[in-house]
Amino acid sequence: MYSRRDFLIRSTGFVTVSAMVPRWAVRGARQFEESVGAAFGGRTLVVLELAGGNDGLNTVVPYADALYPQLRSRIGVPVGDVLPLDGRLGLNPVMTGMKTLWDAGRVAVVTNVGYPNSSLSHFAARDVWHTADPLLAQRRGWLGRWADGALAGNGNPLSCAAISQSLPRTLLADHVGVPTFLTLASYQYLADGAHPGDSSNQIAAFLAASGAEYEIANAADTLSSVGRDAIASSDILQTVGNGYVAMGAYPQNSLGAGLELIAQIINADLGARILYVTYGGFDNHAGEDVDHDPLLTDVSSSIKAFFDDLDGHDKAHDVLLMTWSEFGRRAEDNGSNGTDHGTSAPHFVVGDAVVSGVHGNPPDLAHLDDNGNLAIESDFRSYYGTILSDWLGADSAAILGAGWPNLGFVEKGTT
Amino acid sequence: MSVNWTRESAAHLLRRAGFGGTPAEIDALHARGLEGAVSDLVDYEAVDVSAYEAALAARPYNLQRITGLQQWFMDRMAFSPRPLEEKMTYFWNLHWTSGIAKVRGETLLLNQNQTERRLAMARFDDLVVALSQDPAMLVWLDNATNRVGRPNENYARELMELFCLGIGHYGEEDVREVARALTGWTVANYNRDTGYNAATFVDRPQFHDEGSKTILGRTGNFDGYDAIDIILGHVDAEGSVSGRFLGAKLWAYFAGTYAPPHVVDALQSVYAADHSIREVVRAILLAPEFYEAHTRKSWVRSPVEYAVASVRMLEGTSDFSAAANALAGMGQVLFNPADAKGWDWGVSWMNTGSLFARASLANTLSTNRGAAGTRFDPAAILAGHDVSTPEGVVDALAGRLNVEDVAAEIRDAWIEYVLAGDGGAPGSWTNTPEAVDEKARGLVHVMLSSPAFHLA
């Protein structure tokens, strides 16, 4: 097996761009099927990042705990209004779409996920989650490390993709490129409209200028590989929306648009394994009483539309969606009708392969830490590891280190 | 160790302390010698900007709209006769930023930008106080709602983590206590009736926590000024913590590399004298290490710098509307960052989508043959160059864009491009106005979109 760089150098040399697309589309998809084995080869993981630190206590509400309305005297969810999951926890009442999926047995809620000695810095915490390393010694992302092992050299420029303004570090890999975009309208190398015959010359020259290799990896090296990845993925991505009819009612926001793009990529059978989308705005230090419910509405309705769409195209069985956020919020609300930075939080895993239910206990509001924050029940590496081993068929210990218990929220041996 | 002051050194200095230079600007700066060149840039108050300010004021930028603010700021970066003033204002915009999505009042962001320009080279303490009392910042990081008995930690945390000290130099207790000290610093007249544009800073004693606080080991009934004094006066075994933090970040910004420890030590010493930002910047631009080969072309231009440098170095004209429209796709909506940290620098600017967005903007600049908008004149910048051969065309344009140092194979590919006929058919170069118009424009587009020009 040769490296992605070798592949791209060989494949992009001076061949025309249009000639590249069918080659990988036919051969690349088959190569990667062989490389990962048939059982897991068709599966896609969708990662939804809730950026800013989502307030878990107002998302999955411990409505039966008498301490909840005391701690959340200003911005608490009225406990009579929650959508009960069981006798102790209920969804925020705006999350009706998620409740419908729950009722269909397609949702696992994993509670109190975090890591010891949590950083309350957004930026440190985000890097911890991206790299799965609280010591911040890992450069690559946790899924980037997986991709380097499982996907490198498969020839598919769309093994992973991010619907994001910047490449999420979760997917930072050494040998797998990640097409990154918010929309596809401008995802192509435009040239001089007055001289259409010169366009392929410009692309060839651009690729040649992106083809230099350096002894020591440097910024020019990275920019070069980005340039090659861009050209390699653009033509095929331009076509994914052709003739596509959405079968779900996506809300008019960037998350709905992002998940619709992801559904199009899945439906086009391009062999995408990891598809990533970011939705922001969760850092609700003030005015959470006004701002948070609309965000949860967007999350819930977008995920519901996404699975409706997949169902309509008979694609849902090969898709698992997971959420993460850099931290939860302080147990007690602050004087600005908001919440300050916290620690653990619940996360959602959605799909036909989940072991439906609540995995873990309700948050323990009676035993907060010295900063007034919630305790950790499940380490986030257990959360990741369960997905790596049971959904992606990976050796999770090799990626995360050993010793993280499997949380059992993914059915084994299904699909 | 001393600086080998060459024309390339001057071009490097102008790329880093400004937004790139034209050949004439580089020649003029080179002729001034190292100390003269650095002084011309750093002591910029000596440069008369009245004519430029008058011209800028006459341009139809709508400062009540965020796109207008973006155009106005990029115009300043491209055309102000004080490039380092704008480069430093831009540094503060990257380091200590606020966003329209939460602030809502465009005037508040304009005022913040003017504050950052006014104090760009001041004592750091003055800038820290001014930004801590800046209405946009008070709204953006919630200190406006930080009151006695109802503390809000958001600004206090970022003041230490992002702006002054860096993570690891304070504890959670300090975050809580600084928040208490900052209670009462809030805004007046922040309301919908005025489009959120009329807010002013106000210190409300009735909202201030009068209790005792302990910050970084010191205890007293501190207010916001005290907290800032303590934070900026914080020293450890290695000296001033804020001096090391600011010195290292300014070094990264100008030199495009991590600061070696001895450089951080030296910058900390300069800072320790009077907390002068200007003297730290001067020390950076005079440092031999700043001119070492590995610092060249190590800085990944941000989208804004990319848009500005391409126009400036081609002596183009622009109202920056195309650039403002391209900012979202390039990953940097100026005046609307996603969070308090602003944007990550370096290669994190670059992904496949943002690269296409840059290339599309470069295509607009390269192919606009009209009289308005973002454009340049290929014939004008080739005047005086021997363009009878494809090598001559490539070398003239590569020199103009400071990308003449690419690998030989890349230069060969550019020559091949100039020679290529439609669809890659074998062709030849004839120095006609038609050929220049097609191939010089095309070559500028290819060069601007290539890795070499994303690096400054």
PDB file of C-alpha atoms in Angstrom, chain A residues 119-124 126 165-167 178-180 186-192 194-195 197-198 200-202 205-206 208-210 212 219-220 222-224 226-227 229-231 234 283 285-286 330 334-336 340-341 371, chain B residues 142 145 150-154 157-158 161-162 167 172 176 300 328 331 333 339-341 347-348 350-353 355-356 359-360 363 367 369 410 413-414 416-417 420-424 438-439 442 445-446 449-451 454-455:
ATOM      1  CA  SER A 119     -10.268  22.236  31.638  1.00  0.00           C
ATOM      2  CA  LEU A 120     -12.842  25.004  31.877  1.00  0.00           C
ATOM      3  CA  SER A 121     -11.182  26.755  28.961  1.00  0.00           C
ATOM      4  CA  HIS A 122     -13.129  26.435  25.728  1.00  0.00           C
ATOM      5  CA  PHE A 123      -9.986  26.133  23.727  1.00  0.00           C
ATOM      6  CA  ALA A 124      -8.112  23.633  25.836  1.00  0.00           C
ATOM      7  CA  ARG A 126     -12.003  21.590  22.611  1.00  0.00           C
ATOM      8  CA  GLN A 165     -15.633  26.760   7.970  1.00  0.00           C
ATOM      9  CA  SER A 166     -12.369  25.187   9.069  1.00  0.00           C
ATOM     10  CA  LEU A 167     -11.041  21.655   9.190  1.00  0.00           C
ATOM     11  CA  VAL A 178     -10.653  16.085   4.317  1.00  0.00           C
ATOM     12  CA  PRO A 179     -12.700  18.200   1.910  1.00  0.00           C
ATOM     13  CA  THR A 180     -14.100  21.057   3.949  1.00  0.00           C
ATOM     14  CA  SER A 186     -18.168  27.755  -5.184  1.00  0.00           C
ATOM     15  CA  TYR A 187     -16.347  24.498  -4.557  1.00  0.00           C
ATOM     16  CA  GLN A 188     -14.399  24.505  -7.823  1.00  0.00           C
ATOM     17  CA  TYR A 189     -11.363  26.081  -9.434  1.00  0.00           C
ATOM     18  CA  LEU A 190     -12.806  28.945 -11.440  1.00  0.00           C
ATOM     19  CA  ALA A 191     -10.640  30.359 -14.225  1.00  0.00           C
ATOM     20  CA  ASP A 192     -10.867  33.066 -16.868  1.00  0.00           C
ATOM     21  CA  ALA A 194     -13.061  35.010 -21.385  1.00  0.00           C
ATOM     22  CA  HIS A 195     -10.749  32.113 -22.260  1.00  0.00           C
ATOM     23  CA  GLY A 197      -9.937  26.856 -23.383  1.00  0.00           C
ATOM     24  CA  ASP A 198      -7.258  27.985 -20.942  1.00  0.00           C
ATOM     25  CA  SER A 200      -7.452  23.184 -17.911  1.00  0.00           C
ATOM     26  CA  ASN A 201      -4.030  24.791 -18.381  1.00  0.00           C
ATOM     27  CA  GLN A 202      -4.548  26.839 -15.246  1.00  0.00           C
ATOM     28  CA  ALA A 205      -0.297  24.685 -13.488  1.00  0.00           C
ATOM     29  CA  PHE A 206      -2.030  25.019 -10.126  1.00  0.00           C
ATOM     30  CA  ALA A 208       2.026  21.415 -10.507  1.00  0.00           C
ATOM     31  CA  ALA A 209       2.592  24.298  -8.118  1.00  0.00           C
ATOM     32  CA  SER A 210       0.859  22.191  -5.455  1.00  0.00           C
ATOM     33  CA  ALA A 212       6.289  20.055  -4.586  1.00  0.00           C
ATOM     34  CA  ALA A 219       3.378  24.947   5.633  1.00  0.00           C
ATOM     35  CA  ALA A 220       3.976  24.815   1.876  1.00  0.00           C
ATOM     36  CA  THR A 222       0.401  21.231   3.826  1.00  0.00           C
ATOM     37  CA  LEU A 223      -0.915  23.842   1.406  1.00  0.00           C
ATOM     38  CA  SER A 224       0.156  21.670  -1.494  1.00  0.00           C
ATOM     39  CA  VAL A 226      -4.799  20.821   0.407  1.00  0.00           C
ATOM     40  CA  GLY A 227      -4.598  22.026  -3.187  1.00  0.00           C
ATOM     41  CA  ASP A 229      -7.282  17.343  -2.300  1.00  0.00           C
ATOM     42  CA  ALA A 230      -9.379  20.283  -3.431  1.00  0.00           C
ATOM     43  CA  ILE A 231      -9.021  19.516  -7.126  1.00  0.00           C
ATOM     44  CA  SER A 234     -14.389  19.163  -6.523  1.00  0.00           C
ATOM     45  CA  ASP A 283     -21.690  29.446  25.103  1.00  0.00           C
ATOM     46  CA  HIS A 285     -23.115  32.925  29.731  1.00  0.00           C
ATOM     47  CA  ALA A 286     -26.009  35.360  29.541  1.00  0.00           C
ATOM     48  CA  ARG A 330     -22.118  25.069  35.781  1.00  0.00           C
ATOM     49  CA  ASN A 334     -25.542  32.712  37.102  1.00  0.00           C
ATOM     50  CA  GLY A 335     -26.979  36.163  37.639  1.00  0.00           C
ATOM     51  CA  SER A 336     -27.024  36.946  33.931  1.00  0.00           C
ATOM     52  CA  ASP A 340     -20.664  29.520  33.228  1.00  0.00           C
ATOM     53  CA  HIS A 341     -18.310  26.798  32.071  1.00  0.00           C
ATOM     54  CA  ASN A 371     -16.161  24.824  41.380  1.00  0.00           C
TER      55      ASN A 371
ATOM     56  CA  ASP B 142     -20.775  39.600  29.274  1.00  0.00           C
ATOM     57  CA  THR B 145     -24.042  41.817  33.285  1.00  0.00           C
ATOM     58  CA  ARG B 150     -24.355  37.633  40.460  1.00  0.00           C
ATOM     59  CA  PRO B 151     -20.850  37.255  39.043  1.00  0.00           C
ATOM     60  CA  ASN B 152     -20.298  36.331  35.416  1.00  0.00           C
ATOM     61  CA  GLU B 153     -16.893  34.766  34.774  1.00  0.00           C
ATOM     62  CA  ASN B 154     -16.751  35.051  31.015  1.00  0.00           C
ATOM     63  CA  ARG B 157     -11.442  34.137  32.347  1.00  0.00           C
ATOM     64  CA  GLU B 158     -10.588  35.320  28.864  1.00  0.00           C
ATOM     65  CA  GLU B 161      -6.420  33.077  29.402  1.00  0.00           C
ATOM     66  CA  LEU B 162      -6.590  34.681  25.990  1.00  0.00           C
ATOM     67  CA  ILE B 167      -3.491  29.195  30.318  1.00  0.00           C
ATOM     68  CA  GLU B 172     -10.089  28.814  38.864  1.00  0.00           C
ATOM     69  CA  ARG B 176     -13.863  33.893  40.206  1.00  0.00           C
ATOM     70  CA  VAL B 300       0.225  31.649   6.262  1.00  0.00           C
ATOM     71  CA  ALA B 328     -17.134  33.679   4.798  1.00  0.00           C
ATOM     72  CA  GLY B 331     -13.080  31.276   6.776  1.00  0.00           C
ATOM     73  CA  VAL B 333     -15.764  36.956   8.610  1.00  0.00           C
ATOM     74  CA  ASP B 339     -15.848  32.847  19.550  1.00  0.00           C
ATOM     75  CA  ALA B 340     -13.695  34.859  21.911  1.00  0.00           C
ATOM     76  CA  LYS B 341     -10.465  33.418  20.606  1.00  0.00           C
ATOM     77  CA  VAL B 347      -2.223  26.243   8.286  1.00  0.00           C
ATOM     78  CA  SER B 348      -5.579  26.008  10.015  1.00  0.00           C
ATOM     79  CA  MET B 350      -6.312  26.385   4.795  1.00  0.00           C
ATOM     80  CA  ASN B 351      -8.713  23.682   3.766  1.00  0.00           C
ATOM     81  CA  THR B 352     -10.086  22.644   0.421  1.00  0.00           C
ATOM     82  CA  GLY B 353     -13.118  24.926   0.623  1.00  0.00           C
ATOM     83  CA  LEU B 355      -8.636  27.419  -0.856  1.00  0.00           C
ATOM     84  CA  PHE B 356     -11.273  27.468  -3.595  1.00  0.00           C
ATOM     85  CA  ALA B 359      -8.739  31.123  -5.761  1.00  0.00           C
ATOM     86  CA  SER B 360     -12.139  32.490  -6.782  1.00  0.00           C
ATOM     87  CA  ASN B 363      -9.833  35.008 -10.276  1.00  0.00           C
ATOM     88  CA  THR B 367      -9.958  38.646 -14.891  1.00  0.00           C
ATOM     89  CA  ARG B 369     -11.388  43.774 -17.415  1.00  0.00           C
ATOM     90  CA  ILE B 410       7.149  25.013 -10.321  1.00  0.00           C
ATOM     91  CA  ALA B 413       5.229  24.511 -14.880  1.00  0.00           C
ATOM     92  CA  TRP B 414       4.421  28.214 -14.992  1.00  0.00           C
ATOM     93  CA  GLU B 416       4.680  25.602 -19.601  1.00  0.00           C
ATOM     94  CA  TYR B 417       1.406  27.330 -18.752  1.00  0.00           C
ATOM     95  CA  ALA B 420       0.171  26.078 -23.578  1.00  0.00           C
ATOM     96  CA  GLY B 421      -2.611  26.523 -26.141  1.00  0.00           C
ATOM     97  CA  ASP B 422      -6.270  25.871 -25.479  1.00  0.00           C
ATOM     98  CA  GLY B 423      -6.903  22.569 -23.745  1.00  0.00           C
ATOM     99  CA  GLY B 424      -3.199  21.888 -23.350  1.00  0.00           C
ATOM    100  CA  GLU B 438      -4.804  36.256 -21.512  1.00  0.00           C
ATOM    101  CA  LYS B 439      -1.649  34.703 -20.123  1.00  0.00           C
ATOM    102  CA  GLY B 442      -3.998  33.644 -16.067  1.00  0.00           C
ATOM    103  CA  HIS B 445      -4.341  33.808 -11.009  1.00  0.00           C
ATOM    104  CA  VAL B 446      -2.283  30.618 -10.906  1.00  0.00           C
ATOM    105  CA  SER B 449      -3.802  30.537  -5.844  1.00  0.00           C
ATOM    106  CA  SER B 450      -0.595  28.502  -5.515  1.00  0.00           C
ATOM    107  CA  PRO B 451       0.893  27.653  -2.107  1.00  0.00           C
ATOM    108  CA  HIS B 454      -0.569  31.889   0.570  1.00  0.00           C
ATOM    109  CA  LEU B 455       2.702  32.211   2.444  1.00  0.00           C
TER     110      LEU B 455
END
